[in-house]
Structures are given as structure tokens and as C-alpha cells.
Short mmCIF file of C-alpha atoms in Angstrom, two decimals:
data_model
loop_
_atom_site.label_atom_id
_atom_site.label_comp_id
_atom_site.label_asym_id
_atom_site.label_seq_id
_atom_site.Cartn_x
_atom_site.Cartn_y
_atom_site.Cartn_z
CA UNK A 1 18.86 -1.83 -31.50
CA UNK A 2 21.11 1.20 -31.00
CA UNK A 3 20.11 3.66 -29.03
CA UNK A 4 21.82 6.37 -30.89
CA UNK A 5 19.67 6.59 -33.66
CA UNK A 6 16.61 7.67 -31.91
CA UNK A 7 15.93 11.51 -32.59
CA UNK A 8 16.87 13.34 -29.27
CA UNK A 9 13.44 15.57 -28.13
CA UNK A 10 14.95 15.83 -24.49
CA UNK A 11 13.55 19.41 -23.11
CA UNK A 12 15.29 21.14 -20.28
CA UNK A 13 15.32 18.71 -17.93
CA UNK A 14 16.77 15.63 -20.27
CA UNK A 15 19.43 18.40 -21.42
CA UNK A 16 20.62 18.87 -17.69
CA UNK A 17 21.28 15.21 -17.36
CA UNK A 18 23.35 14.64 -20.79
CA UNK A 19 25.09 18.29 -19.23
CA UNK A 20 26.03 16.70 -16.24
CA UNK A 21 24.81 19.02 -14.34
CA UNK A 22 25.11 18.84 -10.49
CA UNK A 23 22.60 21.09 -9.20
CA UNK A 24 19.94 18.34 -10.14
CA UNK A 25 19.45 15.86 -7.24
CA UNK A 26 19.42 12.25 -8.03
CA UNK A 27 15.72 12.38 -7.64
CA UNK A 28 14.59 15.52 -9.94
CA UNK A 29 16.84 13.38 -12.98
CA UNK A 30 14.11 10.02 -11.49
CA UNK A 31 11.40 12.97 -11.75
CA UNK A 32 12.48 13.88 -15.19
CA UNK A 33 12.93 10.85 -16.68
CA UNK A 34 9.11 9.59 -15.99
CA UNK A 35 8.22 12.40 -17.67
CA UNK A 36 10.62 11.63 -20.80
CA UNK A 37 9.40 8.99 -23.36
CA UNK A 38 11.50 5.78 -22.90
CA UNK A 39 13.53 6.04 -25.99
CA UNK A 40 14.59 9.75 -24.92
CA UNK A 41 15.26 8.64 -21.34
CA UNK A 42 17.65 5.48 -22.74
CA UNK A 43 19.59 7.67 -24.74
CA UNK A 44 19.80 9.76 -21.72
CA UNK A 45 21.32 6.83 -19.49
CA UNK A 46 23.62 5.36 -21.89
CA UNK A 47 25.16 8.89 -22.42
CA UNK A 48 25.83 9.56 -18.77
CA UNK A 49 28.47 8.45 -16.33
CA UNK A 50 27.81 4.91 -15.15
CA UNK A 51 27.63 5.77 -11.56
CA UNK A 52 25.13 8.15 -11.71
CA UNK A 53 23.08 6.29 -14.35
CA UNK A 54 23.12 2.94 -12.13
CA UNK A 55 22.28 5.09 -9.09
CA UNK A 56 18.75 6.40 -10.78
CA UNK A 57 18.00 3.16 -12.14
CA UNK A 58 18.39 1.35 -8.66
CA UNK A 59 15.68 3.92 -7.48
CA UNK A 60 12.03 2.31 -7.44
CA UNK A 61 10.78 5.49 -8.49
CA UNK A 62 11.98 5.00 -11.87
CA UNK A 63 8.73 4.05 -13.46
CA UNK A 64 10.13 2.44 -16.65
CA UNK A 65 13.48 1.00 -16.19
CA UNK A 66 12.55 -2.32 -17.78
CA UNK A 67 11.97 -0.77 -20.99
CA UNK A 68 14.69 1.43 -21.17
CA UNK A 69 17.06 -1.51 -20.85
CA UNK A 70 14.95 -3.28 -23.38
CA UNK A 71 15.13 -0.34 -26.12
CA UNK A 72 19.29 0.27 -24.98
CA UNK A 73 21.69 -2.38 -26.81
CA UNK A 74 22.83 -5.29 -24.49
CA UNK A 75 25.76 -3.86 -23.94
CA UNK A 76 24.93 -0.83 -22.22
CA UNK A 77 22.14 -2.44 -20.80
CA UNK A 78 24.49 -5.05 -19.29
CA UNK A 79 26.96 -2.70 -17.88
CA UNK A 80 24.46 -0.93 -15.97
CA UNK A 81 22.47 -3.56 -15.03
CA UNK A 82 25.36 -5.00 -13.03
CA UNK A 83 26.15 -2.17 -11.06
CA UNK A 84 22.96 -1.77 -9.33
CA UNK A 85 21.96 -3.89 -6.59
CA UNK A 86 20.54 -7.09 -6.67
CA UNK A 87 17.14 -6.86 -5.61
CA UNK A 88 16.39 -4.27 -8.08
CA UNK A 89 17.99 -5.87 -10.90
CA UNK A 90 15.43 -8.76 -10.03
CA UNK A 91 12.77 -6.79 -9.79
CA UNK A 92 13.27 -5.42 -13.56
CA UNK A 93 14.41 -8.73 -14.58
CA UNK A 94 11.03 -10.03 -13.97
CA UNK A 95 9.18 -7.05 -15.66
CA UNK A 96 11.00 -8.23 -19.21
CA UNK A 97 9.93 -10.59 -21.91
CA UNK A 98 11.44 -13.81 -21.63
CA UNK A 99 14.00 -13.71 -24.33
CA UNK A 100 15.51 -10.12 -23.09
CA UNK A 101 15.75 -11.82 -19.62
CA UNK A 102 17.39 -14.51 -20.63
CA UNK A 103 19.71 -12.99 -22.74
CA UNK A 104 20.85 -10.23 -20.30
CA UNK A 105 20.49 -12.60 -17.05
CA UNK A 106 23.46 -14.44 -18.94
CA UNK A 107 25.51 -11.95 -19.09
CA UNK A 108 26.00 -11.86 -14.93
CA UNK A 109 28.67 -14.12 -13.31
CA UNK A 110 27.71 -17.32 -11.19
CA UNK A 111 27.75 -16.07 -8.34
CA UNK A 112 25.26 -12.84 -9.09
CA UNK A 113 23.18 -15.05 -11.04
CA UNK A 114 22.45 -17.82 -7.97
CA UNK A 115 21.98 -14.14 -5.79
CA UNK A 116 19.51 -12.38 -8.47
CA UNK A 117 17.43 -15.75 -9.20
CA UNK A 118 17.38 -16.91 -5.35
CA UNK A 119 15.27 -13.10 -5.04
CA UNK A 120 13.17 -13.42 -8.44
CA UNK A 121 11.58 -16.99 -6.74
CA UNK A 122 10.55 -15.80 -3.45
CA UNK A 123 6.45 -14.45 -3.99
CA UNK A 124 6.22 -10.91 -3.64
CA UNK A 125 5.18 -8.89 -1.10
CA UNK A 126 6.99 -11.19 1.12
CA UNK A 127 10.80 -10.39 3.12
CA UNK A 128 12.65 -12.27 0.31
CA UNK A 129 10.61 -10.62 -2.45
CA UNK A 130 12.11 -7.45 -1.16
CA UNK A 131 15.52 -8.07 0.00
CA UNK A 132 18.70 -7.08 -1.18
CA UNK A 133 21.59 -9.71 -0.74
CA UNK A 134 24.41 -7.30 -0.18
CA UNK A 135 24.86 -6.75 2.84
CA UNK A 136 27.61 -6.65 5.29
CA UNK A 137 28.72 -9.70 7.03
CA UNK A 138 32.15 -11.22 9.21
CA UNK A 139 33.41 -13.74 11.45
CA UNK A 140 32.93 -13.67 14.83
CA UNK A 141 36.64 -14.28 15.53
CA UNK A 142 37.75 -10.76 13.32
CA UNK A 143 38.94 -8.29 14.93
CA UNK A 144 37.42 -4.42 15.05
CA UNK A 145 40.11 -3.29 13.28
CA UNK A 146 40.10 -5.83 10.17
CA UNK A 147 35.89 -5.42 10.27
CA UNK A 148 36.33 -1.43 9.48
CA UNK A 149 39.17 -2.66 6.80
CA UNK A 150 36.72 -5.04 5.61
CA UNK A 151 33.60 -2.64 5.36
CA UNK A 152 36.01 0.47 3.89
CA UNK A 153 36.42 -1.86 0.84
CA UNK A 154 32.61 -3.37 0.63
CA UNK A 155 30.81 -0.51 1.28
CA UNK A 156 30.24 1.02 -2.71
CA UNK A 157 29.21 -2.47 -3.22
CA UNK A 158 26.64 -3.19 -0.07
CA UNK A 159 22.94 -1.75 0.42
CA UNK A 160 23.65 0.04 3.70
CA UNK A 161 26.74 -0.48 6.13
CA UNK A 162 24.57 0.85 9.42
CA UNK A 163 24.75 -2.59 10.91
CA UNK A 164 27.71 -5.40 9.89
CA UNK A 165 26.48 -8.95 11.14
CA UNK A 166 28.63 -11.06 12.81
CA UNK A 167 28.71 -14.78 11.58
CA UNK A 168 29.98 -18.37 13.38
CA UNK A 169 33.14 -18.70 11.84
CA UNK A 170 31.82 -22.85 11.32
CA UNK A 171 28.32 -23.02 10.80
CA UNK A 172 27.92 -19.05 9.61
CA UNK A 173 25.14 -18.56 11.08
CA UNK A 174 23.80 -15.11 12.44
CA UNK A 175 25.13 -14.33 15.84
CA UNK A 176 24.82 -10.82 16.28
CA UNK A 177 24.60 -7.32 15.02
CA UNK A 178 27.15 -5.04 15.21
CA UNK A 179 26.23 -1.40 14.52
CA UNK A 180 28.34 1.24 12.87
CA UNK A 181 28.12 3.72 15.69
CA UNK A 182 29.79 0.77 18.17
CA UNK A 183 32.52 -0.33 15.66
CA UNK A 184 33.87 3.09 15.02
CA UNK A 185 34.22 3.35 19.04
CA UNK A 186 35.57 0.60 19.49
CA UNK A 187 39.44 -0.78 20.27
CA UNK A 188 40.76 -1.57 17.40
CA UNK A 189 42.73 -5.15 18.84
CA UNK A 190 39.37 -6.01 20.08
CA UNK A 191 37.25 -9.05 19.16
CA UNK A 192 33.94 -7.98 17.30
CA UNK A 193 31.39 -9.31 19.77
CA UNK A 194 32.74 -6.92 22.33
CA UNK A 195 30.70 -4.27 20.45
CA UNK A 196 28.26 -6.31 19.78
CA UNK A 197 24.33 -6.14 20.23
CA UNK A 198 23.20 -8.43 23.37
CA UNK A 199 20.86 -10.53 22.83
CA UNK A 200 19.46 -12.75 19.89
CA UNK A 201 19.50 -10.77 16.50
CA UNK A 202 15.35 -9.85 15.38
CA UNK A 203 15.04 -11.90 12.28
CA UNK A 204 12.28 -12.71 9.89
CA UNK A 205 12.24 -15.73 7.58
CA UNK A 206 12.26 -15.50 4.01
CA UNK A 207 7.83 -15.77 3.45
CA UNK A 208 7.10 -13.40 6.46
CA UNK A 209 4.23 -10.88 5.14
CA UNK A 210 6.07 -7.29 4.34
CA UNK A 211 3.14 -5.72 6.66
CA UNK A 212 4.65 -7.99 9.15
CA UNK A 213 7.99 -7.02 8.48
CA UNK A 214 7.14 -3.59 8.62
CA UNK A 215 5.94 -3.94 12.07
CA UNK A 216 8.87 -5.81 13.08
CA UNK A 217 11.04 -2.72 12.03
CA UNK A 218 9.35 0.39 13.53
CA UNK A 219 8.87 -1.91 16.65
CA UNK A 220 12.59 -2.64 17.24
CA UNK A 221 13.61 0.54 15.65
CA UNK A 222 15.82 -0.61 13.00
CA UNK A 223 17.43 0.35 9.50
CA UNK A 224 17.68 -2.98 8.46
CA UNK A 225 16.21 -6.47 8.98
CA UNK A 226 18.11 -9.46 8.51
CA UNK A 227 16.26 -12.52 6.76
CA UNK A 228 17.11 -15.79 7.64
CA UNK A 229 16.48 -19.32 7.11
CA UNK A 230 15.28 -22.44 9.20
CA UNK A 231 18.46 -22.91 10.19
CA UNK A 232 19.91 -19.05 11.30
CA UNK A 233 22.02 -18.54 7.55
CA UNK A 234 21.51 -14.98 6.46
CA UNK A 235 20.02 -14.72 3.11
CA UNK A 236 19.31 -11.05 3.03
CA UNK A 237 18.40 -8.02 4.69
CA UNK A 238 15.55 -5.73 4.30
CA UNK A 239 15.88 -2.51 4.57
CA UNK A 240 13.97 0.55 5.62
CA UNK A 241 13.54 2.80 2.25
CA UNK A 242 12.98 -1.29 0.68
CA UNK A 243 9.34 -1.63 3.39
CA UNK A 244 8.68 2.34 2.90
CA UNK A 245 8.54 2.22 -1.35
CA UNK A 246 6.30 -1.26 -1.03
CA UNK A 247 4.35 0.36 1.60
CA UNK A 248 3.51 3.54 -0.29
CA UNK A 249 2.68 0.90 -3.48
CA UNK A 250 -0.01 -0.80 -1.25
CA UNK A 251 -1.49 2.27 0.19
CA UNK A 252 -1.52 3.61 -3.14
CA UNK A 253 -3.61 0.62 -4.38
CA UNK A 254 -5.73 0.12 -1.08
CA UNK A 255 -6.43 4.14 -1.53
CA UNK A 256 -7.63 3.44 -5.43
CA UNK A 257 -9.87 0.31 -4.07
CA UNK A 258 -10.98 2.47 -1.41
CA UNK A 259 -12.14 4.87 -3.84
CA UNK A 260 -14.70 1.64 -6.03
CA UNK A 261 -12.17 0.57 -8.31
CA UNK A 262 -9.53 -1.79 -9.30
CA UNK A 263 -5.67 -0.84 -8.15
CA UNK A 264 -4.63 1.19 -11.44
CA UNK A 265 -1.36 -0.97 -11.13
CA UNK A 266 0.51 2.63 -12.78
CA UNK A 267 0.89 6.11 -12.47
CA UNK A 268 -2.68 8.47 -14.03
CA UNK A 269 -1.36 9.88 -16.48
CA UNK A 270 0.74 6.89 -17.92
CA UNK A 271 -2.42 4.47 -18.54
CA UNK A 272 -4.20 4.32 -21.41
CA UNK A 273 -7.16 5.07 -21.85
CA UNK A 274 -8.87 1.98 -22.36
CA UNK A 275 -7.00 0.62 -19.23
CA UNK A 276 -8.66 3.44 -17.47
CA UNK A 277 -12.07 2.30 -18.46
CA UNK A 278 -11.07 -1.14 -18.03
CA UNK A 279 -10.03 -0.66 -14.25
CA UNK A 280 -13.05 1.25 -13.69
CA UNK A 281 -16.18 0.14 -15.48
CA UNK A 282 -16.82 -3.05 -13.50
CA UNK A 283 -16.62 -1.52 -10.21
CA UNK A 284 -19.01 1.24 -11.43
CA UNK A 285 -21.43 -1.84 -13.19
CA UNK A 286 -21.30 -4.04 -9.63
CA UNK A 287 -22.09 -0.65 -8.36
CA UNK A 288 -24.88 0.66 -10.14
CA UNK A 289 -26.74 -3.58 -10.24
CA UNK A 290 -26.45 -3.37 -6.34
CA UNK A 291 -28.02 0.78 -7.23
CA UNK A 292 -30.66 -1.25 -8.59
CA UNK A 293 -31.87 -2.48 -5.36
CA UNK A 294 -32.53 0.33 -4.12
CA UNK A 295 -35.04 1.28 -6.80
CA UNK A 296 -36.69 -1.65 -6.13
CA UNK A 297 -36.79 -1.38 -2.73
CA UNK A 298 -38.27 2.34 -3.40
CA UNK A 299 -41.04 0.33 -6.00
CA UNK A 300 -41.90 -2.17 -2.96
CA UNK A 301 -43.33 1.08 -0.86
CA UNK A 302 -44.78 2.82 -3.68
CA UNK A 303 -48.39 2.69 -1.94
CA UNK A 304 -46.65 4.68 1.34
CA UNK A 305 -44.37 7.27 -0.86
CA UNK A 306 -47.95 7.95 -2.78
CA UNK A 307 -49.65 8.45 0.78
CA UNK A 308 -47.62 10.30 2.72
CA UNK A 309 -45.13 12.15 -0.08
CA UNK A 310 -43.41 14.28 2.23
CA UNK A 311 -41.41 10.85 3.10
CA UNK A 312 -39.56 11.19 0.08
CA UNK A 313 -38.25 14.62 1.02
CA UNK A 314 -35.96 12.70 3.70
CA UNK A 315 -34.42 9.50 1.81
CA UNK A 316 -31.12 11.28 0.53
CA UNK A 317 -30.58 12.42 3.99
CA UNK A 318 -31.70 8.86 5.30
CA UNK A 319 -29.35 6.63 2.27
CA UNK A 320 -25.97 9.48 3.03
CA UNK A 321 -25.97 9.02 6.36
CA UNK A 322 -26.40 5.11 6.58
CA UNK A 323 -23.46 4.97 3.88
CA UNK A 324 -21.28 7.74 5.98
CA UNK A 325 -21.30 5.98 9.25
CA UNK A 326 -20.79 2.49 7.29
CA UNK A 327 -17.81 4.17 5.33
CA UNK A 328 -16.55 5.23 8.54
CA UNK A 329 -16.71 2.36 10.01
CA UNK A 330 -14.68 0.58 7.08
CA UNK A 331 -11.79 2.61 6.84
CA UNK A 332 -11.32 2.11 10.20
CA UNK A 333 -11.42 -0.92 11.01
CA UNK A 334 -9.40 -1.75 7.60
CA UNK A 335 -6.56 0.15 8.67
CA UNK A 336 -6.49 -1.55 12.39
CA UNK A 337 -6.38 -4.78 9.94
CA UNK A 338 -3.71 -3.98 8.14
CA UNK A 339 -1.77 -2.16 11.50
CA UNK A 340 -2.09 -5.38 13.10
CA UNK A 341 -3.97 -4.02 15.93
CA UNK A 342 -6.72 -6.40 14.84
CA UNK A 343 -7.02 -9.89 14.58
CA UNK A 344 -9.76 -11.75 12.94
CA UNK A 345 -10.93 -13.28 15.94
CA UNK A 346 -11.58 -9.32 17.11
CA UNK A 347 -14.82 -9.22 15.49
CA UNK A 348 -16.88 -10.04 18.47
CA UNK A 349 -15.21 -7.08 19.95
CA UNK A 350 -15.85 -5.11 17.52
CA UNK A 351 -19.36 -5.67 17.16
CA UNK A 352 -19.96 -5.09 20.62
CA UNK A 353 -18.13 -1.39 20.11
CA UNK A 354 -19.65 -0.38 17.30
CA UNK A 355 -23.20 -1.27 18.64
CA UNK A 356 -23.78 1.14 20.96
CA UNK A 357 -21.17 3.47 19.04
CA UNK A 358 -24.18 3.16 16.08
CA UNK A 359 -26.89 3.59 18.50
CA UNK A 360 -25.34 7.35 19.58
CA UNK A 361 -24.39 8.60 16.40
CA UNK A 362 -27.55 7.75 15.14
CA UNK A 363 -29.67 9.63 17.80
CA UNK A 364 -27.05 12.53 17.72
CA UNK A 365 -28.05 12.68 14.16
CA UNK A 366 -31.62 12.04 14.23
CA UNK A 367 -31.55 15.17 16.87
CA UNK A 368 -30.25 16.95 13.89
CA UNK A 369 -32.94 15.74 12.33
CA UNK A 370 -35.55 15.76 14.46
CA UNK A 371 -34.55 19.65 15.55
CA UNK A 372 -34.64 20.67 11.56
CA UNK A 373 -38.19 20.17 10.97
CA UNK A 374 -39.64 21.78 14.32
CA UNK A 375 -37.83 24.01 13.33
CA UNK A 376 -38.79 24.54 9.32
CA UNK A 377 -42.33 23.93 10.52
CA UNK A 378 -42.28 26.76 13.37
CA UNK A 379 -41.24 29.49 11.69
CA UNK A 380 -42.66 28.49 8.43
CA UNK A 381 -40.11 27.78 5.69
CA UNK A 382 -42.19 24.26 4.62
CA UNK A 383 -45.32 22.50 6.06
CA UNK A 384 -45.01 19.02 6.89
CA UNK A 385 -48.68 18.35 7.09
CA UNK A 386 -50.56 17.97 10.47
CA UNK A 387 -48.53 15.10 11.68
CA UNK A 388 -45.42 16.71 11.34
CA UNK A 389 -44.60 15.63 14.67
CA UNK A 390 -44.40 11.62 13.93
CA UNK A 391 -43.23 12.61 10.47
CA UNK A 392 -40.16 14.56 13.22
CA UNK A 393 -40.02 11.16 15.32
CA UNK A 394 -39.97 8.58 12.16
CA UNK A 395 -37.01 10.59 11.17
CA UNK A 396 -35.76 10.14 14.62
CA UNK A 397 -36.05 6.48 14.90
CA UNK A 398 -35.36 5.65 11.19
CA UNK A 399 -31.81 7.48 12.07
CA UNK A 400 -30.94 5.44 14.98
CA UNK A 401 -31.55 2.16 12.95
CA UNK A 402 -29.98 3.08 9.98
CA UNK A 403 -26.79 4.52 11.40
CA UNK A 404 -26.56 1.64 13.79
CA UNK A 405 -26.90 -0.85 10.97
CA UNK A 406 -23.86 1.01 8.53
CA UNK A 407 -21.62 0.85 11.11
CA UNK A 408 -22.28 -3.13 12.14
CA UNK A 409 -22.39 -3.92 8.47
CA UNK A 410 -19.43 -1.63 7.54
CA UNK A 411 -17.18 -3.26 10.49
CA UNK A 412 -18.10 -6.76 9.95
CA UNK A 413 -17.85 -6.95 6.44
CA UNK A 414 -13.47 -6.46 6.30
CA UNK A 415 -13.74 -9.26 8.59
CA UNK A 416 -15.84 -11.43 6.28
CA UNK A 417 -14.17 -10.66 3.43
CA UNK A 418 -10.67 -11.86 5.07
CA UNK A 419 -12.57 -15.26 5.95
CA UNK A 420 -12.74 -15.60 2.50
CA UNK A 421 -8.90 -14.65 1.88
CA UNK A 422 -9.78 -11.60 -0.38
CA UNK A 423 -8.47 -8.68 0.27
CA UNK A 424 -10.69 -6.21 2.97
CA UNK A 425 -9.83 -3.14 1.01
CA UNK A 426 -12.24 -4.60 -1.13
CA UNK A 427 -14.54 -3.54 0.87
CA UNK A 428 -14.31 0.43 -0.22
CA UNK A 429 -16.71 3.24 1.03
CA UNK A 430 -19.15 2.48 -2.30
CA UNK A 431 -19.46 -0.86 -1.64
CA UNK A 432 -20.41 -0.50 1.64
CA UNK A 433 -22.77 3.00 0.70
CA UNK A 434 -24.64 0.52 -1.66
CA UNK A 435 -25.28 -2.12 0.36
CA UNK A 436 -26.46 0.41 3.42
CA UNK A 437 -28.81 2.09 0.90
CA UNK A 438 -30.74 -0.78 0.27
CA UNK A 439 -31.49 -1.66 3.86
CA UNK A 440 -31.51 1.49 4.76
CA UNK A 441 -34.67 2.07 2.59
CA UNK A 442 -36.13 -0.75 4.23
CA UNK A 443 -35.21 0.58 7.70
CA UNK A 444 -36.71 3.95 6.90
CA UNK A 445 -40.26 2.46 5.64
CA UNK A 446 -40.79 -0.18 8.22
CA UNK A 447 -40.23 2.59 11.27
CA UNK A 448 -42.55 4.79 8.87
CA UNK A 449 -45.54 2.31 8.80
CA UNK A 450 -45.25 1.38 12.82
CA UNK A 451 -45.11 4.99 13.31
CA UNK A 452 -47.44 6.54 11.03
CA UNK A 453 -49.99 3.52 10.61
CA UNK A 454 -53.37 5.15 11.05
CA UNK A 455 -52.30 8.19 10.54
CA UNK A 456 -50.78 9.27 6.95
CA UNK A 457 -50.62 5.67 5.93
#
């Protein structure tokens, strides 16, 4: 298909690209295009210098890079696709229909294919899922002066050039790590270990998590991470803008589970609309069943609301502050999951913190509570009856419970769901609100008939 017969609609934006203008960054022409239909944006690409077209199609940010390739002709898809890097040419590789893969994935030489199909087998969401395999590499018997000679001709063609790893000149496997601040300083006769790191090179093997990798990164401080395999041979690097964009992808998603729905998997305003009720009507359905509960739990003390009435007047504050401190408790102990600060073994730990944690919350709210209707009663806003003051201490008590029980249920249940190997961001502030209601219905009438037995009820 050729791209130039597609009507050009560009507005301002598209124009400044085709214009060449400078004054737009890199990343206002990323902004621009996602907001350009893909037939507008190819056109775009194939009319603009190939160095600046490759660089905004290397950038994750591009949201549909796939399909502008797919609508271009192979040609200019081809040419562009082998000027960007690697690991993002296998990343839009894989987001192709088979026979568009195959037909540009032929078009690369051997060597670039072995490099692009190594990265599209490793699962994602792992260090070789997001590597890049150009990287910087030399001998450990080259000199400093023939390593800057070596990285002055590389460099357009490598990921980043911050650190240069030094290889056995036999075995090539990972020695060191050179950075570029050292080499520059250093004597130009000089062997290349003598500005080299000490110490054994920080490493992760190809399946390592990319949470993991991410730790291993701000933890050492680095701008790159080598990946290796079970016997030292570099097979990539990842770098820090790689863990950053996959990091902001999962928060993104975690956020959107957080929130009682699937991950959206896209950007709003580019899903459909019936993807958008798709992704949200089961949550909302699990939701409102597990709702359900709590209507029958209201229908199992129908005899007490119909006695004592002014009990009702107290169950939204009762159900919103169970779910709160349950929600609370969830988000936190999700992230110290996900931080590694946590291990699943921790939950005994945690139980025994958020135990007496629940216990003071839920007095210091039950105060609240407590304080409110002495005080309505006093001066006379509302009459709770003559037993106002064990209607005051129910509230009280029910607090305490309830409270108490949202955060042990809200903390455990990340843990229990990563038992199972599903993911605890499942476990989102609605879920959790649900199942608190429920029991905290149940909560609130039990305390309500020891208290007030013989009494109202």
C-alpha cells in the first residue's frame, strides 16, 4: 500500500514535522503523532529525515508504531525499522500480524535477525524482555586509547556509551565495567582494566523479574545493567529509561486495578467503547453480587433495624469506615510487595502490626463517634431515644471491631492472593470495601444485640 495516496488532514502540529521544524522537541512530534490518525502519522514518517523519524519511533511513547509500519510500504517501513534499536524493533515486531512480521523480519541481515529474535523469546516483563543488545563491549587486553577509538565509531549505533564492558579476550566473558567518566581520564597507552571498576560486575540473568531489576539498579546506582548468562557472556544490558517506561506501564495498570477494574491495556481516549465496557462491567458485576451480601446481611437483622430504627442512621458511617481502614491497609501493604520490602513469609508480622494498629484507629474513630451524638443529643439537633447512651457506646464498640477487622482482612488478603500466584493488585480498594461491608454489618448488629439486649431490642 502506498502511503502517498492517503489524503493529508495533518493540523498544526503534523505540518511542523513534514516542515522540519526544530523548535519541536523529539517528544512534542511523539505527543503529536498519538494524537494523529495512523495513516496521517505514516505519511508523516516516511516524509521526514530518517534520523529523526527512527529516533521517534524508537521512543515507547509512540503509541502506534506497529501500525504505522503496517499501513507504510515495506520499503520505508524497512529502512526505518533498521535504524532503531533492537529491543524496540522486537517489541513492534511482536505487536504485527504474522505475515507483516515475517515479511519485514526478512528483510534484516543475519546477524540482526539472531539479535532481534534472541529478545522477541525471552517472556516479558523479565531483563531479556527488555534489553537492548547494543551495547558497548572490548577486550581486556585494548588499550584506553583504541577503547575511545572504538566507542567514537559505535556510539550512533549503541543504546548508551556511559559504561563500555570489558570482555576476556578467550572466553569473553564479563570482567568489568569501565565507565565513561574513567576512560576519558585515563592514559591513553594504558591497559583498560587500569580504569576499571573493582570488584565483580552487578549482573542479572536473562528471567530476573524487571521489579527485581529495578531494585538492583537504584540500589547500585547505575545507568545500565548488564544481563548475562549461566556462564558470565553478556547478552544485553538494561537500561535505566528501558525499567522507568515498563515501570510507569505497571503502575499505570496496578493504578486502573486499584481503582475495580481490569488494566485498560491503552491510553482513555484511544479504546473503544465497547472495550471500555468490556474492561469494566465484570469488575462492577463481581462487585455489585458481593453488594448483594450486604443486603442480605441487612434482611438477616430486620427484627433489630424494626426495633431500634435509629441503628440504621449509623451503617454508612459503620460500612465507609470498615472499607477506608481496609483500603488503607491494601495499598500499603501492596506497594511494600511490590518494593520488595515484603516477603510473603512477612504476614505474621504484619498481622501482628496491624492488630493493635486496627484496635487504635478504631477507638480514635469511635471517639469521633461516640463524641457526635452526646453531642447532637445535648444541645438538641436529633433525639436518640432514652438510651442514647448505649446507642453512643454500640457505636463505640462496633467501631473498634470493624476497623480492626478492615485492616487484618485488607493486609492479609495481598498475601493470599500471591499464594495463589495472582496478582495482589487484584486486590483493589472495592474489593476489599465489599468484602468489609458485609462483615462489617455483622460486626455492627452482634455488638448491638449484646449491648442493647433488654433494652431497645
Amino acid at each position: 500500500m502506498n502511503i502517498n495516496s492517503f489524503p493529508m488532514r495533518a493540523g498544526n502540529a503534523a505540518r511542523a514535522f513534514i516542515n522540519n521544524n526544530r523548535a519541536v522537541t523529539i517528544a512534542e512530534r511523539v505527543e503529536a503523532l498519538n494524537a494523529t490518525d495512523v495513516a496521517e502519522a505514516a505519511r508523516i514518517l516516511a516524509k521526514m529525515p530518517e534520523e529523526r523519524a527512527v529516533r521517534i519511533l524508537d521512543r515507547p511513547e509512540l503509541r502506534n508504531a506497529p501500525a504505522i509500519l503496517e499501513v507504510m510500504g515495506n520499503a520505508d517501513a524497512a529502512r526505518l525499522l533498521h535504524g532503531m534499536s533492537n529491543d524496540r524493533v522486537a517489541d513492534v515486531l511482536l505487536e504485527m500480524d504474522v505475515d507483516t512480521r515475517a515479511r519485514l523480519f526478512a528483510t534484516f541481515d543475519e546477524h540482526a535477525r539472531q539479535a532481534i529474535q534472541s529478545l522477541m523469546g525471552y517472556p516479558p516483563r523479565t531483563a531479556g524482555g527488555i534489553m537492548t543488545t547494543e551495547f558497548v563491549s572490548v577486550f581486556a587486553s585494548w588499550t584506553v586509547a583504541q577503547t575511545l577509538d572504538h566507542v567514537r565509531q559505535v556510539e550512533r549505533s549503541r543504546e548508551t556509551v556511559y559504561a563500555i564492558y570489558v570482555l576476556d579476550d578467550e572466553t569473553h566473558v564479563l570482567l568489568h565495567v569501565v565507565t565513561l567518566r574513567r576512560l576519558i581520564t585515563g592514559e591513553p597507552d594504558a591497559c583498560i582494566l587500569t580504569v576499571a571498576q573493582k570488584g565483580v560486575p552487578v549482573t542479572a540473568p536473562p528471567l530476573m523479574k524487571q521489579e527485581d531489576v529495578a531494585r538492583l539498579i537504584r540500589r547500585h546506582d547505575l545507568l545500565a545493567l548488564p544481563v548475562v548468562d549461566d556462564k558470565g557472556h553478556m547478552l544485553g544490558i538494561v537500561t535505566v529509561d528501558d525499567v522507568i517506561d515498563t515501570m510507569i506501564a505497571d503502575t499505570t495498570e496496578d493504578a486502573q486495578k486499584f481503582g475495580g477494574m481490569e488494566a485498560l491495556g491503552q491510553p482513555y481516549m484511544k479504546i473503544s467503547f465497547a472495550g471500555m465496557i468490556r474492561k469494566r462491567a465484570g469488575w462492577l458485576a463481581a462487585l455489585f453480587l458481593g453488594e448483594m451480601l450486604t443486603a442480605s446481611a441487612m434482611q438477616h437483622f430486620e427484627g433489630e433495624l424494626e426495633k431500634a430504627v435509629v441503628l440504621t442512621l449509623f451503617i454508612p458511617l459503620i460500612m465507609s469506615s470498615g472499607g477506608n481502614s481496609g483500603s488503607q491497609a491494601t495499598s500499603l501493604i501492596i506497594r511494600a510487595l511490590a518494593l520488595g520490602e515484603l516477603k510473603l513469609s512477612d504476614w505474621w508480622r504484619v498481622a501482628f502490626r496491624e492488630l493493635p494498629t486496627g484496635i487504635v484507629l478504631g477507638a480514635i474513630l469511635g471517639l469521633v463517634g461516640f463524641a457526635r451524638i452526646v453531642l447532637w443529643q445535648n444541645i438538641g439537633l436529633f433525639d436518640y431515644g432514652p438510651h442514647w447512651q448505649l446507642v453512643a457506646l454500640t457505636v463505640f464498640a462496633a467501631l473498634i471491631g470493624i476497623v480492626t477487622f478492615g485492616s487484618l482482612a485488607g493486609s492479609m488478603l495481598p498475601f493470599v492472593l500471591q499464594k495463589l500466584r495472582l496478582d495482589p493488585a487484584s486486590a483493589s480498594a472495592p474489593f476489599v470495601a465489599t468484602l468489609v461491608d458485609v462483615t462489617g454489618l455483622v460486626i455492627y448488629f452482634s455488638v448491638a444485640l449484646l449491648i442493647l439486649s433488654g433494652t431497645m431490642l
